[in-house]
CSV table of C-alpha atoms in Angstrom, one decimal:
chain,number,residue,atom,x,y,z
D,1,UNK,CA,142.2,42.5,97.7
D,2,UNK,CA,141.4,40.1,94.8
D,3,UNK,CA,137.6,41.2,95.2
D,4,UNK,CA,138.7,44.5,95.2
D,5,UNK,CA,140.9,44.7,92.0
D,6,UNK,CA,137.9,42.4,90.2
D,7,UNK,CA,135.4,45.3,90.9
D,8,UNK,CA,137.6,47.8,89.4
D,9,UNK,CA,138.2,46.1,86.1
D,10,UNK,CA,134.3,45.7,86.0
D,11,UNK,CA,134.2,49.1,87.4
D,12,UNK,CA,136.1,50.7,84.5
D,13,UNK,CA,133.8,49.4,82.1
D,14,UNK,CA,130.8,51.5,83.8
D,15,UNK,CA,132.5,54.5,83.5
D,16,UNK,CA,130.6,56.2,80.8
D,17,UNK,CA,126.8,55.8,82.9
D,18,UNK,CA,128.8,57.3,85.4
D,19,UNK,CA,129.9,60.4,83.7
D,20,UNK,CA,126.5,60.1,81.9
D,21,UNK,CA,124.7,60.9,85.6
D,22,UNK,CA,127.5,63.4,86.3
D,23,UNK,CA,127.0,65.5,83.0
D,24,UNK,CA,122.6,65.4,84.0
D,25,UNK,CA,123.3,65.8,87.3
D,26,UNK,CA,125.9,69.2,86.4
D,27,UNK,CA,123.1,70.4,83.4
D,28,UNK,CA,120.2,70.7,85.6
D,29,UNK,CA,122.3,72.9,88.4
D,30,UNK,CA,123.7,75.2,85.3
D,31,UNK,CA,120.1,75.8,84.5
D,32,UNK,CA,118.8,76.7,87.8
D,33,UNK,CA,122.0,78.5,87.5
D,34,UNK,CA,121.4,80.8,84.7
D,35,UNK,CA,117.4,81.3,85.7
D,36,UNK,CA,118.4,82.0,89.1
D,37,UNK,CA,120.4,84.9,87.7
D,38,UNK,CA,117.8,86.7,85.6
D,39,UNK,CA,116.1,87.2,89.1
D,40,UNK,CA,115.5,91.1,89.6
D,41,UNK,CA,114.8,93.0,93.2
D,42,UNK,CA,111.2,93.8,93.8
D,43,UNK,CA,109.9,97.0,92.1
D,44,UNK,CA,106.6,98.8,92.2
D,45,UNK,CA,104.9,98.1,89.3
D,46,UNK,CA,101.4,100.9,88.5
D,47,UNK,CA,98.6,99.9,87.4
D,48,UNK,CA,97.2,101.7,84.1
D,49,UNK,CA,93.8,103.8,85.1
D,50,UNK,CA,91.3,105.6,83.4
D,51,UNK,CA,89.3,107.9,85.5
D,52,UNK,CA,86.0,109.2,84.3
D,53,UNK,CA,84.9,111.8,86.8
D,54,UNK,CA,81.3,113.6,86.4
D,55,UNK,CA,81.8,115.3,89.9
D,56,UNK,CA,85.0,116.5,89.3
D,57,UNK,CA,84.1,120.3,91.3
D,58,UNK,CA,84.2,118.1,94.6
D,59,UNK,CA,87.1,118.2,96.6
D,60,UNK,CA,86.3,114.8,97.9
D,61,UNK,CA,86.1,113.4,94.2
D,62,UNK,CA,89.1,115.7,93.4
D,63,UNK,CA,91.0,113.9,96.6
D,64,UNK,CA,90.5,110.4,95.2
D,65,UNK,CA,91.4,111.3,91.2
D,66,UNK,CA,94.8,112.6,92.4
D,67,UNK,CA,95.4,109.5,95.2
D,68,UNK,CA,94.4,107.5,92.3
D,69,UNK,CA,96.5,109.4,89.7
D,70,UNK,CA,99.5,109.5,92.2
D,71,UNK,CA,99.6,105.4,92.6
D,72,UNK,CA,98.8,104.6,89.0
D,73,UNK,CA,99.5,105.6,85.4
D,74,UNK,CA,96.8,107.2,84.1
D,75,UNK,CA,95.6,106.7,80.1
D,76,UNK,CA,94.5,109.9,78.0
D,77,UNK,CA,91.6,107.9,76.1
D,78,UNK,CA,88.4,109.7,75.0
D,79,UNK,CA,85.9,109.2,78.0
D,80,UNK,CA,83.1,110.2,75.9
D,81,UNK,CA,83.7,106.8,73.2
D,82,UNK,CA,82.9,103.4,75.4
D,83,UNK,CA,84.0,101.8,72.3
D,84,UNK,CA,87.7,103.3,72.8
D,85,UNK,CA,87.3,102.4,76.2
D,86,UNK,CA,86.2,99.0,76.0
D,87,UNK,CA,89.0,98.3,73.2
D,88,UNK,CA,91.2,99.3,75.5
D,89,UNK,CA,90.5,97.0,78.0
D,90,UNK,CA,90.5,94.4,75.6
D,91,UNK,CA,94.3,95.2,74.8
D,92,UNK,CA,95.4,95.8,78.1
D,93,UNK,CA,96.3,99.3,77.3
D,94,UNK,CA,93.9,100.1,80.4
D,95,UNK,CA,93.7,97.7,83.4
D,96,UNK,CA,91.1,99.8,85.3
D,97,UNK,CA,88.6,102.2,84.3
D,98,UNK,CA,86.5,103.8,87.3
D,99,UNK,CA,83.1,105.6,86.6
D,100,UNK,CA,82.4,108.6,89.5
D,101,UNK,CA,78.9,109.8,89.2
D,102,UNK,CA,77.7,112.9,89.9
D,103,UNK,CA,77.3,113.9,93.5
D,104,UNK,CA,79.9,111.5,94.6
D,105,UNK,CA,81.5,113.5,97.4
D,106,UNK,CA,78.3,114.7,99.2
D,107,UNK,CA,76.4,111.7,98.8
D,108,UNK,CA,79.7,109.9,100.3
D,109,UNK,CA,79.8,112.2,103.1
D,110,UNK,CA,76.0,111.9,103.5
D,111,UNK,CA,76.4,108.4,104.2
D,112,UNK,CA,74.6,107.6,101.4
D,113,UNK,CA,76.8,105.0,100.4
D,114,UNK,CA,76.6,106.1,96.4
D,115,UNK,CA,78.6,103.5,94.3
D,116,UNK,CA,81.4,103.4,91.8
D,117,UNK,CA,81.2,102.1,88.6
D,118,UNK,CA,84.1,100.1,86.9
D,119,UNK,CA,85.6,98.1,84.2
D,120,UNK,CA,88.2,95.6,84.5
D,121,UNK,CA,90.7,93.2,82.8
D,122,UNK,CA,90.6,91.0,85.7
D,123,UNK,CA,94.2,90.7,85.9
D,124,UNK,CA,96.9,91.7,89.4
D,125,UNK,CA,97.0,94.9,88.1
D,126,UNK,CA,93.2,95.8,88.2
D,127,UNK,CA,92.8,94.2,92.0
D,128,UNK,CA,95.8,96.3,92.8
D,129,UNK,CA,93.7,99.4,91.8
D,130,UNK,CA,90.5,98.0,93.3
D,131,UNK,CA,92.4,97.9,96.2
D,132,UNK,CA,93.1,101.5,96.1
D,133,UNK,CA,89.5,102.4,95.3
D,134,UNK,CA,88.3,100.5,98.6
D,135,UNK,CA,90.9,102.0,100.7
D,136,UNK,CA,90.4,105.2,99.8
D,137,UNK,CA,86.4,105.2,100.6
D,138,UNK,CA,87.5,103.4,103.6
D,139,UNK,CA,88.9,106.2,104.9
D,140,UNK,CA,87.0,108.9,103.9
D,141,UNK,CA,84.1,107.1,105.7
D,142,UNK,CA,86.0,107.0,109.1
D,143,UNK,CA,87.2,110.2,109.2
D,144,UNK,CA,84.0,112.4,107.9
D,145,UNK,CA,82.4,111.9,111.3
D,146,UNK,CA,85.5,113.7,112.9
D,147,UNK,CA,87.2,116.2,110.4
D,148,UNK,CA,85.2,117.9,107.2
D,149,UNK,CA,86.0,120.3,104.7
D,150,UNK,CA,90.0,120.6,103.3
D,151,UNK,CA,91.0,119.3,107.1
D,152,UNK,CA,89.2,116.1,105.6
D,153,UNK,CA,90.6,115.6,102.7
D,154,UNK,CA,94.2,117.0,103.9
D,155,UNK,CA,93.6,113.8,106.8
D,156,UNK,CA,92.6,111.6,104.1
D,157,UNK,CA,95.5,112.3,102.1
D,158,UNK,CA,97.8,111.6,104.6
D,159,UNK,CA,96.9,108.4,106.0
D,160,UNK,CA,96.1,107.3,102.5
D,161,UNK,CA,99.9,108.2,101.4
D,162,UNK,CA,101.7,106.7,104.5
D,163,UNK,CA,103.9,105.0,103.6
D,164,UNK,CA,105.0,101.3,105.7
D,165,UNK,CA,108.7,100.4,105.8
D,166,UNK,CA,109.7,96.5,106.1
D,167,UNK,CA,112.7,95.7,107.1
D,168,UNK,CA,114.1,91.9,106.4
D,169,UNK,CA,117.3,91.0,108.4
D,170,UNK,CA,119.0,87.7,106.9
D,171,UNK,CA,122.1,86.7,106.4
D,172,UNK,CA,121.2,84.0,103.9
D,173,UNK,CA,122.2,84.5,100.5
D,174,UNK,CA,118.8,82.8,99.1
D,175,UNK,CA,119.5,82.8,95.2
D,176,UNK,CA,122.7,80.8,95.8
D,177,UNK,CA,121.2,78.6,98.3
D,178,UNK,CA,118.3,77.4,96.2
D,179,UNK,CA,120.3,76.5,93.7
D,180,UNK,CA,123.0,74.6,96.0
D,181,UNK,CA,119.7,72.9,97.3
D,182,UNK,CA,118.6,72.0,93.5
D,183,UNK,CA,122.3,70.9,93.5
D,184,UNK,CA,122.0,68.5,95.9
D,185,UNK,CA,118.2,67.1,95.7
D,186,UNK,CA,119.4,66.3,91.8
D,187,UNK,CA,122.5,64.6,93.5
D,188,UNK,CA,119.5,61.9,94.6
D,189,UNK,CA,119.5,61.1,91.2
D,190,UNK,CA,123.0,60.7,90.4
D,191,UNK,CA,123.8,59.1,93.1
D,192,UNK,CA,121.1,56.5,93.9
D,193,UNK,CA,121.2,55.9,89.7
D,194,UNK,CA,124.9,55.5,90.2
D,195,UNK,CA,124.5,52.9,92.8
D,196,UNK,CA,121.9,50.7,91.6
D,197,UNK,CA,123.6,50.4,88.2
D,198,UNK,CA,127.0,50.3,89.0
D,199,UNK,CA,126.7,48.2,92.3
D,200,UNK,CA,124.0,45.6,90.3
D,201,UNK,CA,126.3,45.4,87.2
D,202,UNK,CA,129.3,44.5,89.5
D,203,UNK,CA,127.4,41.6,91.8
D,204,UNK,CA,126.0,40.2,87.7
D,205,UNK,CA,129.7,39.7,87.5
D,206,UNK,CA,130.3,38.1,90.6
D,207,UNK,CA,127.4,36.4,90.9
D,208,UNK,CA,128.1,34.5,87.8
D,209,UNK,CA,126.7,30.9,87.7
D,210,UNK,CA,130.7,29.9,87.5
D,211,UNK,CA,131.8,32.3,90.2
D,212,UNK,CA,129.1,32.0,92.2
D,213,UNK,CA,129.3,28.1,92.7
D,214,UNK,CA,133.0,28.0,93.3
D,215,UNK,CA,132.0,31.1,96.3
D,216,UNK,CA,129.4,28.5,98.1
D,217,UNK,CA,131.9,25.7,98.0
D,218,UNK,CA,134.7,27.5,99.6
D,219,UNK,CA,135.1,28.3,103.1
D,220,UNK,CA,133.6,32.0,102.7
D,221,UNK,CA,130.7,32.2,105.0
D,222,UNK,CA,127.6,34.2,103.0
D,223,UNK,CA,127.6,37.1,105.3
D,224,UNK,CA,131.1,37.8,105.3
D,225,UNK,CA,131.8,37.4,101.7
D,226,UNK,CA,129.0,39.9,101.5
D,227,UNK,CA,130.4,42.2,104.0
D,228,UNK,CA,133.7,41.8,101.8
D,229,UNK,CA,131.9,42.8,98.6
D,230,UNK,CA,130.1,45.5,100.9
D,231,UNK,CA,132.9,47.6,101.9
D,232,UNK,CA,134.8,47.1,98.2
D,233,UNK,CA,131.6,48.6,96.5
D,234,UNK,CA,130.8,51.2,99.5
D,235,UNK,CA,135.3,52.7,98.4
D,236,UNK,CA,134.0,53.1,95.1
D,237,UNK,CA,130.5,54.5,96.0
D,238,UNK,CA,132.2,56.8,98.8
D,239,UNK,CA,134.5,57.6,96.0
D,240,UNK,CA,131.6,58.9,93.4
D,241,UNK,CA,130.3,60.8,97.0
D,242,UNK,CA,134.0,62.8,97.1
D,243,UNK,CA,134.0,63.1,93.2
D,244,UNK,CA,130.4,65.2,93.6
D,245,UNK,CA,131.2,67.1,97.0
D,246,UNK,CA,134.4,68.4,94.6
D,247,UNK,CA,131.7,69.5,92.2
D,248,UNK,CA,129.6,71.3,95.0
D,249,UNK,CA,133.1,73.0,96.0
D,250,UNK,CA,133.8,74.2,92.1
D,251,UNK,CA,130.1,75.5,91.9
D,252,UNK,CA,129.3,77.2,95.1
D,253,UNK,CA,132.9,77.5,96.1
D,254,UNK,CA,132.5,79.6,99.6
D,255,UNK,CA,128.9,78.4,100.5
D,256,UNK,CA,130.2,75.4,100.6
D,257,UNK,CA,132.6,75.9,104.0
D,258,UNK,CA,129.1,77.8,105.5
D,259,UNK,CA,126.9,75.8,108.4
D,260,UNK,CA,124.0,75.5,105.3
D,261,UNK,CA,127.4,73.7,103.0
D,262,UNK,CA,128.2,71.2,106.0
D,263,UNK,CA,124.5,70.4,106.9
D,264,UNK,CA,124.1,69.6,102.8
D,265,UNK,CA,127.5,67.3,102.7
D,266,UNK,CA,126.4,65.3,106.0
D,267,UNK,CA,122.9,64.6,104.4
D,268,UNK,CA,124.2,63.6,101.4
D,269,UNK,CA,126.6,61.5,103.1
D,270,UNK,CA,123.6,59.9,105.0
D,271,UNK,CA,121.9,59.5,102.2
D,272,UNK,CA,124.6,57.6,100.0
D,273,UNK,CA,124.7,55.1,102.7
D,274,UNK,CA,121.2,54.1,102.1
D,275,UNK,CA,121.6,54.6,98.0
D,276,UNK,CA,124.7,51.7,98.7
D,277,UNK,CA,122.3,49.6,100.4
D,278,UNK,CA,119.6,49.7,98.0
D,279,UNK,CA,122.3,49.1,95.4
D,280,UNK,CA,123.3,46.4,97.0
D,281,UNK,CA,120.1,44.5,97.7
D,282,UNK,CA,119.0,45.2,94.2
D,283,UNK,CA,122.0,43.6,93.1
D,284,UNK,CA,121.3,40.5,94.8
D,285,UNK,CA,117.6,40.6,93.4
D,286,UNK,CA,118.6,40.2,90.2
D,287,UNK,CA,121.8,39.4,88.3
D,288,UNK,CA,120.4,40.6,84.4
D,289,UNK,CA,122.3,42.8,83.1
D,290,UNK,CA,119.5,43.4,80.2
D,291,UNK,CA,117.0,44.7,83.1
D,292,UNK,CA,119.4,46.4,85.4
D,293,UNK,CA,119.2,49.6,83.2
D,294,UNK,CA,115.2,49.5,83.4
D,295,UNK,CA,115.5,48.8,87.0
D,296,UNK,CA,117.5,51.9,87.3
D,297,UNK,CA,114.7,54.0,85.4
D,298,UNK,CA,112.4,52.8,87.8
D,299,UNK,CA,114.2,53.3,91.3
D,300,UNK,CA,116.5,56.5,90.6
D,301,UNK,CA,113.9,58.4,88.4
D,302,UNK,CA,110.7,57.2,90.2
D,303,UNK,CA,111.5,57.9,93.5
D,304,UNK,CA,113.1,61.5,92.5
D,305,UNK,CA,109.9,62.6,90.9
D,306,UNK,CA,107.8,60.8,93.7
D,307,UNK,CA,109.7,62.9,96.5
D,308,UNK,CA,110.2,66.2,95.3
D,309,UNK,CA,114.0,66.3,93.4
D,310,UNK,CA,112.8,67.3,90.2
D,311,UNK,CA,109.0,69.3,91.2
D,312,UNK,CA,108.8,71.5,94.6
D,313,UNK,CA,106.4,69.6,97.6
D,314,UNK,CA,104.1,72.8,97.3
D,315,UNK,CA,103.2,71.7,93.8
D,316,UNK,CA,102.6,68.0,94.3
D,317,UNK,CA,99.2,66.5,95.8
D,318,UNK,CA,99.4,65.3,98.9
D,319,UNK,CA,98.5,61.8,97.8
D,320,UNK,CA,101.6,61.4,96.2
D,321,UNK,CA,103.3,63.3,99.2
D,322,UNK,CA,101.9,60.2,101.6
D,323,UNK,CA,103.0,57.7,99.2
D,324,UNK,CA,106.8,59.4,99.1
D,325,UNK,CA,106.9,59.4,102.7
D,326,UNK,CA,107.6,55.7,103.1
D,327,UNK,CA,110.8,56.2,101.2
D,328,UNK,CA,114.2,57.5,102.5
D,329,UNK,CA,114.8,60.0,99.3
D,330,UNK,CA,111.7,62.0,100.7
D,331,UNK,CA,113.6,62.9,104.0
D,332,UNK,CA,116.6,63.4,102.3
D,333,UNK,CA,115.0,66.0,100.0
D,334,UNK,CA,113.0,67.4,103.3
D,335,UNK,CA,116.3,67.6,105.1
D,336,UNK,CA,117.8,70.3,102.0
D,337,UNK,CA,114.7,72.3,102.4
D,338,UNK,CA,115.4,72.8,105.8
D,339,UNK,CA,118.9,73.0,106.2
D,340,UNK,CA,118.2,76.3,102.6
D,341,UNK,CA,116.1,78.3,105.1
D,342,UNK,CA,118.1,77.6,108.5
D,343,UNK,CA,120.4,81.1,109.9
D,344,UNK,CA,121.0,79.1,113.3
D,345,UNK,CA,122.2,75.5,114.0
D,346,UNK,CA,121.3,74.3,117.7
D,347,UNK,CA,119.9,71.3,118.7
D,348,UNK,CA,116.3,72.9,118.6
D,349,UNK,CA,116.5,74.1,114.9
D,350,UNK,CA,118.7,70.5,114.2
D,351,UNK,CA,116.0,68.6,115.7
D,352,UNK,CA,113.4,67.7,112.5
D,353,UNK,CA,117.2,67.1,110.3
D,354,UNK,CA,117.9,64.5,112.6
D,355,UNK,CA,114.4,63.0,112.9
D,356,UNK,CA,115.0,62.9,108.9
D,357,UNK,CA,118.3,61.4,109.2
D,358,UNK,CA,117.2,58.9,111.6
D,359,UNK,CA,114.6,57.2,109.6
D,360,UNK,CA,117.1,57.4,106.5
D,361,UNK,CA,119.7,55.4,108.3
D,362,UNK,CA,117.0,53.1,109.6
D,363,UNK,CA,115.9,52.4,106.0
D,364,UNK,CA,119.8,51.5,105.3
D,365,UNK,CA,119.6,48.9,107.8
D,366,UNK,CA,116.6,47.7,106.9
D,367,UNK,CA,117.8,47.3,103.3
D,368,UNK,CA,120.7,45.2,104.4
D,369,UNK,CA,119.0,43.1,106.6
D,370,UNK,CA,116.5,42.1,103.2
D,371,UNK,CA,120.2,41.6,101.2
D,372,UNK,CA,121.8,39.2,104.0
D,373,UNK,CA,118.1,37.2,103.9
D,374,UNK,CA,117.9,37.1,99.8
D,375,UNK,CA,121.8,36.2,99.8
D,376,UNK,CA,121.4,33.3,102.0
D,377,UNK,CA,118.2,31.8,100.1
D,378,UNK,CA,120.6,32.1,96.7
D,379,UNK,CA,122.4,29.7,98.9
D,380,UNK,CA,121.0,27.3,98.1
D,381,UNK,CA,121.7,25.7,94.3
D,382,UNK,CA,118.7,24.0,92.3
């Protein structure tokens, strides 16, 4: 109890660092908040065409202006003045301009293969209309051999025109959950900077030179004054872990109580485990209290930017995904990914979260087993 009451004193000191990685950790979700929010459904956007036609009295060239015209917005610009036209482009008034020669249809029909001259900006909108183009003559070409005439073009039209309906069933709100799941990758952060300070500051103060002789003469046995320590440091860090599941509940309220909301508060769980152990052990590595907030830099920042809190995986090399793979925040941050996309928890679709788990918790014991070896050589007084 005495350890315990010594590391709240010391603990209400840190207070500020604490609400310091609260207030980041709180300002980063806002913002994926508020962008999330300026997200619009999908709509159709046309390209803008201009058509210069020299065999406009063929109703295969006639076909393809009004497919063309139907699927794009088309510019009223002197066809006769290259110089307007090129200006244009420039600009980005016009995306596309297409050149049809003369003869078009009958040397298409023919099999002549006659070909189309154009002018692009070389942006989406241009290869949207190339697309067009292509399909189009695609389709004129398979079904000459078969229909001719207006039949043809009537044929032409309507395949051209069909239209494909996609259906996507989920029950996954999708803009909430990516930003619960920048919510909680972020939470690596807080959490693992909220460790490593506050747990190292705390065992500078016990590990005085003063305090720290009078522990190795008394009857305390190393590894169960470090268990003691242990389980008065893992109340408080457990306590930070409520104080940010509350948070969670205030933001995303509803989500929260979803399968997706328990798999993220069981990983996060997990994974402040392992952020007390490697609080812990860096704690006994060192008892400065000048390099502690460098140290902190290093560990909580590094390894957030190294495995994928701050920048997607898709946008990282893979060197640097190989190098995150040997530490436990990387399967954390997998683990959200997953559990973001997942509709339906069995043990097949569980599987690769508890692969990720299980090397997590491994790393936790394999942090404390370093801490009880570096506590016992400190046993030992020069």
């Amino acid at each position: 109890m005495t350890v315990f009451k010594t590391i709240l004193k010391i603990l209400n000191k840190l207070k500020g660092m604490i609400i310091l990685y609260t207030a980041i950790l709180v300002a980063i979700t806002a913002l994926n908040q508020t962008s999330g929010n300026n997200m619009t459904n999908f709509e159709d956007s046309k390209p803008s065409v201009l058509i210069v036609n020299k065999d406009s009295e063929d109703n295969i060239a006639k076909g393809f202006e009004d497919y063309i015209s139907k699927h794009s917005e088309i510019k009223d610009i002197d066809t006769k003045d290259e110089d307007k036209i090129n200006d244009a482009i420039f600009y980005r008034d016009v995306n596309y301009v297409i050149y049809i020669p003369k003869d078009f249809g009958k040397n298409l029909l023919d099999g002549k293969n006659p070909s189309l001259e154009y002018k692009s900006c070389g942006d989406e909108y241009s290869s949207y209309a190339q697309m067009m183009v292509e399909k189009y003559i695609k389709t004129v070409l398979i079904y000459k051999d078969y229909y001719s005439g207006v039949e043809l073009i009537s044929k032409v039209n309507k395949v051209v025109d069909k239209d494909t309906k996609v259906y996507m069933k989920t029950t996954l709100d999708t803009s909430k959950l990516s930003s619960m799941t920048q919510y909680f990758n972020i939470l690596n952060y807080a959490l693992l900077a909220g460790c490593v300070y506050c747990i190292s500051m705390i065992l500078a103060s016990l590990n005085d030179e003063t305090v720290r002789k009078r522990t190795i003469i008394s009857s305390f046995n190393y590894k169960k004054y470090n268990r003691i320590v242990l389980l008065s440091n893992s109340i408080v860090i457990f306590a930070m872990w409520i104080l940010y599941m509350i948070l969670a509940l205030i933001l995303f309220k509803d989500l929260m109580f979803s399968s997706n909301g328990l798999g993220y508060v069981i990983n996060s769980f997990v994974f402040t485990i392992c952020s007390l152990t490697i609080g812990f052990l860096i704690g006994n590595i060192t008892q400065n209290k000048n390099a502690i907030g460098g140290i902190v830099n290093v560990i909580a920042l590094g390894t957030s930017f190294l495995c994928g809190c701050f920048v997607p995986f898709e946008y990282m090399p893979d060197y640097v995904l190989k190098i995150a793979h040997i530490l436990p925040t990387y399967y954390y941050v997998a683990n959200n990914q997953l559990i973001k996309t997942m509709e339906v928890f069995n043990f097949e679709s569980i599987k690769p979260l508890l692969i990720n788990g299980a090397v997590i918790v491994i790393s936790s014991f394999i942090f404390v087993a370093v801490t009880n070896y570096v506590s016992k050589r400190k046993q030992i007084i020069n």
